[in-house]
Coordinates of C-alpha atoms in Angstrom, one line a residue:
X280 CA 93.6 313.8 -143.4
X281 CA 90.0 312.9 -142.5
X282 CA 89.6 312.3 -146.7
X283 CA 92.5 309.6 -146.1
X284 CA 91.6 307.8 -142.8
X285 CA 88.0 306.7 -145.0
X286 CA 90.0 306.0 -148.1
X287 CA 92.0 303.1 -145.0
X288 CA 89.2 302.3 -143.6
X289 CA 87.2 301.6 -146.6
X290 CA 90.2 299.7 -147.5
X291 CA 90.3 297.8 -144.4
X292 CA 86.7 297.1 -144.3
X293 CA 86.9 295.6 -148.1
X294 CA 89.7 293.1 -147.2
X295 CA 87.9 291.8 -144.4
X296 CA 84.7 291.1 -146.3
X297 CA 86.9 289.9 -149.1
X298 CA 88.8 287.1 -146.8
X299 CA 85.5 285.9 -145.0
X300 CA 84.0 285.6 -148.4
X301 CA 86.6 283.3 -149.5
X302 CA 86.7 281.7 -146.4
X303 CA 83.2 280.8 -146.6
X304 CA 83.2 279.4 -150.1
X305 CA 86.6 277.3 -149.2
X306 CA 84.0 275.5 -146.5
X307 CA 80.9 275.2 -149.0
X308 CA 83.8 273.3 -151.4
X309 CA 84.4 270.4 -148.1
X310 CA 82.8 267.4 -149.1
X311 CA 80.8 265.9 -146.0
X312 CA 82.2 262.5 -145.2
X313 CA 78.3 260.4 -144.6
X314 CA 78.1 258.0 -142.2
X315 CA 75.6 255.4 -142.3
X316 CA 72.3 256.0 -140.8
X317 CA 71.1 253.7 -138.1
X318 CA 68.3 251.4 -139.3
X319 CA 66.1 252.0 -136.3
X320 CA 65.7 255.4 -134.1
X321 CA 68.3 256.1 -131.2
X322 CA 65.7 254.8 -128.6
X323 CA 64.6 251.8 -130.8
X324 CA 68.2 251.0 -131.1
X325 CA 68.8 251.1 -127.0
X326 CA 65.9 248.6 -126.7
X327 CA 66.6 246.4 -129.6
X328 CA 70.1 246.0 -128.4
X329 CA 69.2 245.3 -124.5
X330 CA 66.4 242.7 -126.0
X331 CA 69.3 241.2 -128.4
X332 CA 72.1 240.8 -125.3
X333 CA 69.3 239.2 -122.5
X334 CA 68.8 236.6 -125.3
X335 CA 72.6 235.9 -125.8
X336 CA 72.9 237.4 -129.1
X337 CA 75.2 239.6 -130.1
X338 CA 73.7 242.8 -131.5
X339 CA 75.9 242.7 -134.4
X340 CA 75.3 239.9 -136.0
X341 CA 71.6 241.9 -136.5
X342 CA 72.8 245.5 -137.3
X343 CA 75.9 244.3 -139.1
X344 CA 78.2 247.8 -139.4
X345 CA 74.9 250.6 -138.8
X346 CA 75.6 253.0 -135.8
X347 CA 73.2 253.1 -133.2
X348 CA 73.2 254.0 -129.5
X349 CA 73.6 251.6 -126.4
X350 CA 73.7 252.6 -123.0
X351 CA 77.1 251.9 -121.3
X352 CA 76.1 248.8 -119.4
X353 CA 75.1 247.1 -122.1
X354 CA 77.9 248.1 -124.4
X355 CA 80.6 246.6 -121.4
X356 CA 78.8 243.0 -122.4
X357 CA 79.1 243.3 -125.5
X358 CA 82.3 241.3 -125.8
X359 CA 81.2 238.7 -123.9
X360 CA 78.0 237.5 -125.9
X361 CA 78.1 234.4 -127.3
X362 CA 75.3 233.3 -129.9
X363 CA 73.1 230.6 -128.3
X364 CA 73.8 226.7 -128.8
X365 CA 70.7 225.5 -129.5
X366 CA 68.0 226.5 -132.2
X367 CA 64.9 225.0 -130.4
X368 CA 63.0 225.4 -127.0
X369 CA 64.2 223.6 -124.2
X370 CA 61.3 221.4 -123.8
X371 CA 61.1 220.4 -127.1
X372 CA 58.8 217.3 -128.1
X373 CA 57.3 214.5 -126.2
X374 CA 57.1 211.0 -128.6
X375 CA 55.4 207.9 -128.0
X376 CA 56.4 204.6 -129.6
X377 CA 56.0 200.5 -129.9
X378 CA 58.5 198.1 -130.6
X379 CA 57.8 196.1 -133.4
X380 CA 60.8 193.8 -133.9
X381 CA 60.1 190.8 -131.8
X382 CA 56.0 191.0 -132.8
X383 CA 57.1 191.1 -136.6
X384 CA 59.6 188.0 -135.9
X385 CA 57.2 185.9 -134.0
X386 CA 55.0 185.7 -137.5
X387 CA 58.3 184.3 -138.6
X388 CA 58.2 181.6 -136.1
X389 CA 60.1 183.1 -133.1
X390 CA 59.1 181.6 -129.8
X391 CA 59.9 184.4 -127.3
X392 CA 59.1 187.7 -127.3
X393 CA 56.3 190.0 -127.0
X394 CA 56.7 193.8 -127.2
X395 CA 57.8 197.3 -126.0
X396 CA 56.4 200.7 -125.7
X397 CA 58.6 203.8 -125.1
X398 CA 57.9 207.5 -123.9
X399 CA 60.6 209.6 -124.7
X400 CA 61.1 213.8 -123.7
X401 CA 63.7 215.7 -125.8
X402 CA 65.1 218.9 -124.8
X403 CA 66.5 221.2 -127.5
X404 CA 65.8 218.5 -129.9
X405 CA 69.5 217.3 -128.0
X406 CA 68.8 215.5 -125.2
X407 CA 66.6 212.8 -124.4
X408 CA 65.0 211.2 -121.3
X409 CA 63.5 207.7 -122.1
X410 CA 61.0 205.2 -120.7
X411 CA 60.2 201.9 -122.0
X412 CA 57.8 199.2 -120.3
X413 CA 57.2 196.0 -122.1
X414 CA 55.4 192.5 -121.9
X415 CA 57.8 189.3 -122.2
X416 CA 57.0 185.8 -122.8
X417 CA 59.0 182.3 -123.9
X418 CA 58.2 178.7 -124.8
X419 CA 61.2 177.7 -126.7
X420 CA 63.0 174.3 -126.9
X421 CA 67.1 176.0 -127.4
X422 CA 69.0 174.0 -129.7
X423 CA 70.9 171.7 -128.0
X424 CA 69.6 171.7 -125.1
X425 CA 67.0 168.4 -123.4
X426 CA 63.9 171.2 -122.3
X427 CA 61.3 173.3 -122.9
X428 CA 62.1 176.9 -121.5
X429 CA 58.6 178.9 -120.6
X430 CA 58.2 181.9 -119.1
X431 CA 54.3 183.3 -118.6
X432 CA 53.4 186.8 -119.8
X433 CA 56.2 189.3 -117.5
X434 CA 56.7 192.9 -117.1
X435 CA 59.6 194.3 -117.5
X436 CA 61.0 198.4 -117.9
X437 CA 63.8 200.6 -118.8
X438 CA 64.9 204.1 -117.9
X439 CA 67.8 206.2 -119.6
X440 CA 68.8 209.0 -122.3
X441 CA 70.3 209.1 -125.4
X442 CA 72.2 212.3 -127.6
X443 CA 70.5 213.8 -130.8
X444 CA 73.9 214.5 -133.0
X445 CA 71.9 216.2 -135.8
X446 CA 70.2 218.7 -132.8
X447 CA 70.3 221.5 -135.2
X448 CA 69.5 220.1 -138.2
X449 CA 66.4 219.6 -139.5
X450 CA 63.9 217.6 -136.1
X451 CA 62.7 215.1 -138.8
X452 CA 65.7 212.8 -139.1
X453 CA 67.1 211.5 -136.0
X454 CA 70.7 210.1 -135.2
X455 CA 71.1 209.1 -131.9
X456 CA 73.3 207.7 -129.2
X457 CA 72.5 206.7 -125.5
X458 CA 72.2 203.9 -123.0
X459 CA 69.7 202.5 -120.8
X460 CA 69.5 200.4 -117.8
X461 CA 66.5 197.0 -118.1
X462 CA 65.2 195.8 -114.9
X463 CA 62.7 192.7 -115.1
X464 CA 60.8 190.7 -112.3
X465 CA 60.0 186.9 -113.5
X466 CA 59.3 183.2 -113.5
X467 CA 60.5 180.8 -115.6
X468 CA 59.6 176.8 -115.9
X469 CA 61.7 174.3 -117.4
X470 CA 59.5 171.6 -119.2
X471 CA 59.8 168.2 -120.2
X472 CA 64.2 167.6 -119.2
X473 CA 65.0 164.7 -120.3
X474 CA 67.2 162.7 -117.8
X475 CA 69.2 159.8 -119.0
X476 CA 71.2 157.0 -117.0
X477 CA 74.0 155.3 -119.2
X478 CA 74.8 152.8 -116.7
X479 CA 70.7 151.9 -116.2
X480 CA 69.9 152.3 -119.7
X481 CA 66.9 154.2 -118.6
X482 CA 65.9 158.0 -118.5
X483 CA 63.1 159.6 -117.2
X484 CA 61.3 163.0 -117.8
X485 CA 60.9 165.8 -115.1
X486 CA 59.2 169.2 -115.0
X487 CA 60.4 172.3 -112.5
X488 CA 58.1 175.1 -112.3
X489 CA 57.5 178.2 -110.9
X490 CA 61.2 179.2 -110.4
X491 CA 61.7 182.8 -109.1
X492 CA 64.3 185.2 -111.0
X493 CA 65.2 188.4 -112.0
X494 CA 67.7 190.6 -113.9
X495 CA 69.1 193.4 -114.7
X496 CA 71.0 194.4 -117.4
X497 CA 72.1 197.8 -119.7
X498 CA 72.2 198.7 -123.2
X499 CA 74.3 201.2 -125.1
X500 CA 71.9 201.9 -128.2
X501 CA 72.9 203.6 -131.6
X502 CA 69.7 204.8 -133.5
X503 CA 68.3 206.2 -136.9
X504 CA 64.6 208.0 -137.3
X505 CA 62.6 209.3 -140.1
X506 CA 59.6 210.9 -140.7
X507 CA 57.0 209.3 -142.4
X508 CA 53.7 211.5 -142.2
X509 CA 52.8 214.5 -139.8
X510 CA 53.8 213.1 -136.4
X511 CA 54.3 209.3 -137.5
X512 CA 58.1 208.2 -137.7
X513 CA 59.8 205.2 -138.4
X514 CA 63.2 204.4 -136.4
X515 CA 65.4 201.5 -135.8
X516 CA 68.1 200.6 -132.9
X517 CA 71.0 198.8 -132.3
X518 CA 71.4 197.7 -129.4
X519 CA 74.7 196.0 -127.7
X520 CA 73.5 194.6 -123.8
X521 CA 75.2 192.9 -121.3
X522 CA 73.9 191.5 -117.8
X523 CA 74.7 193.0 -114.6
X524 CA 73.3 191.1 -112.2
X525 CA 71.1 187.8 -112.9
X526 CA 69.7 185.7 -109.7
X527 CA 70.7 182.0 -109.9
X528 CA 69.0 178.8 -108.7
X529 CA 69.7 175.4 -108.4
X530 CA 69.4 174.5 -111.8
X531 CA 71.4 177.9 -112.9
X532 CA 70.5 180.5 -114.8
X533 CA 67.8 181.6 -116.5
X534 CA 68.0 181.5 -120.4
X535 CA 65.8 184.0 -121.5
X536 CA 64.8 187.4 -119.5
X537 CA 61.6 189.2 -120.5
X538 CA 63.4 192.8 -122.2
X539 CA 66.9 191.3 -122.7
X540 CA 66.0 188.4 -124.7
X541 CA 68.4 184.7 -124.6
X542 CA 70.8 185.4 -122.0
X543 CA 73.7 184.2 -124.7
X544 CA 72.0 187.2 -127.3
X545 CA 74.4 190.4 -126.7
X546 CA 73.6 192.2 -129.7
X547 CA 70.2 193.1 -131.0
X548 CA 67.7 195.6 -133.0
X549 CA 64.7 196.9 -132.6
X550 CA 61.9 198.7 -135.3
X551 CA 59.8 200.9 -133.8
X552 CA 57.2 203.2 -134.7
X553 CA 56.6 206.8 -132.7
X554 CA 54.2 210.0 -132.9
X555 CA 55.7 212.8 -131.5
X556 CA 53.2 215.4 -129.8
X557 CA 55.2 218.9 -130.1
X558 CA 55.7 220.9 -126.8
X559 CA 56.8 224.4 -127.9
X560 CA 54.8 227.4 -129.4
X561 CA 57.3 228.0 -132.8
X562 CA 60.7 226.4 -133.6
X563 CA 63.3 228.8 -134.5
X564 CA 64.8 227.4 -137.8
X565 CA 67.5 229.9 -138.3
X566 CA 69.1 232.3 -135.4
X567 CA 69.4 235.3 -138.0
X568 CA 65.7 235.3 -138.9
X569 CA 65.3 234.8 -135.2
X570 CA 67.1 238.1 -134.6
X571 CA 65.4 240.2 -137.2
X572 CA 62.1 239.3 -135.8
X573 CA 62.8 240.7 -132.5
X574 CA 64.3 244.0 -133.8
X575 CA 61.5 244.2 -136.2
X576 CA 58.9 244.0 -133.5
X577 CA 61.0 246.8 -131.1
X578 CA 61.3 248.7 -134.2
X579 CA 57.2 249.5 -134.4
X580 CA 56.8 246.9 -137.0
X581 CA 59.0 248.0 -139.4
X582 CA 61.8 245.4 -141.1
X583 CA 65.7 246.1 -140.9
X584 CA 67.4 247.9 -143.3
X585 CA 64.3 250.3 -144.3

């Protein structure tokens, strides 16, 4: 009886080892499905991603489909990050430039006309702010008409903005749309009129001076600039105007107004050269590369995807 109860228990005792054994080898045969290793550490990846969201950009677009770790707060905004709009700093460029379009047509025998410079701020390489101030002057005999029309050396200025369309693209080239308002103090002088008397057969020649006047006007402007060399760029404006307000006198209005040109004159150009003095530490050409450089410097130097 006790020979019989070991022969069963030895018995027992085999079976068991023999069904762990194949137990065992049935999980050693289970091929381990591999997931994708994050490209940074669990900590790295917590920064990276909190860096990544406070600059409005959506973490994957960096990590693409890698797992990594974000706390729960910043995983709830993940839905609602939107890449940014613009590629370059907010206070982008401050440009200089002189008007060279009524100096270059005074060598071909323009009578009125002197020049304008401009200061212009761009933010995001979008928007612009603009400033002009400029020196106008006139001695001109208008066809058709029995005087001379002078106006002494006069200030005049404009303030307004203007839209970059290419914003993104590359800062060189410049497309640009805007409007500004002219505003200009003046005298003008009407020389040598002719007055004539049918009936008398006689005429006689008078002279008014010193006649007070001013204007102001506004001027939607479409414009094109190019670099040249460095900072030096080349641009030139169309410009459609029309007066708003224009004092009279006694002998009416004024024909020409220092910044706005002959009164009759609604559409004109301008060619201007600029230097642009950059205001901004580093442009960021391309939001990707933009995004890899701040993972890369949470991630102790090292690049993505090693």
């Amino acid at each position: 009886m006790t020979r019989n109860c070991r022969h069963i228990a030895l018995a027992l005792l085999l079976t068991i080892s023999a069904i762990g054994s194949s137990m065992l080898v049935a999980q050693r045969k289970v091929t381990p499905v591999e997931q994708k290793k994050s490209t940074i550490q669990t900590v790295e990846g917590k920064k990276a991603a909190k860096e990544l969201l406070d600059k409005n950009i959506e973490p994957s677009l960096v990590f693409g489909d890698s797992i990594f770790e974000m706390p729960d707060e910043i995983a709830a905004r993940e839905d609602t990050v939107k890449l940014p709009k613009n590629k370059y700093p907010r206070i982008y460029s401050l440009t200089f430039g002189v008007d060279l379009w009524d100096t270059l047509l005074r060598l071909f025998g323009q009578k009125y006309g002197i020049t304008g410079f401009s200061a212009e701020m761009s933010f995001h390489n979008r928007y612009n702010a603009i400033a002009e101030i400029g020196l106008g002057y006139a001695n001109y005999t208008p066809d058709g008409y029995n005087y001379t029309y002078k106006v002494p050396l006069s200030i005049y200025g404009k303030l307004g903005g203007s839209y970059n369309f290419l914003y993104n693209s590359d800062p060189d080239y410049r497309f640009t749309a805007g409007f500004v308002m002219g505003f200009s103090p003046f005298k003008y002088s009407l020389k040598n009129v002719s007055l004539g008397s049918d009936y008398w057969g006689e005429s006689q020649v008078i002279n008014v001076d010193g006649i007070s006047s001013n204007a102001l006007w506004g001027e939607i402007i479409l414009g094109l600039r190019v670099k040249i060399v460095k900072n030096i760029s080349m641009g030139w404006n169309f410009r459609y105007r029309f007066i708003f307000n224009s004092s009279k006198d006694i002998h009416g209005e004024p024909w020409y107004i220092p910044g706005f040109g002959p009164r009759t004159q609604r559409i004109n150009g301008a060619f201007s050269v600029f230097y642009t003095l950059p205001l901004h530490k580093g442009v960021v050409y391309d939001i990707d590369s933009k995004t890899k450089a701040i993972v890369k410097s949470l991630n102790n130097g090292n690049d993505l995807g090693q």
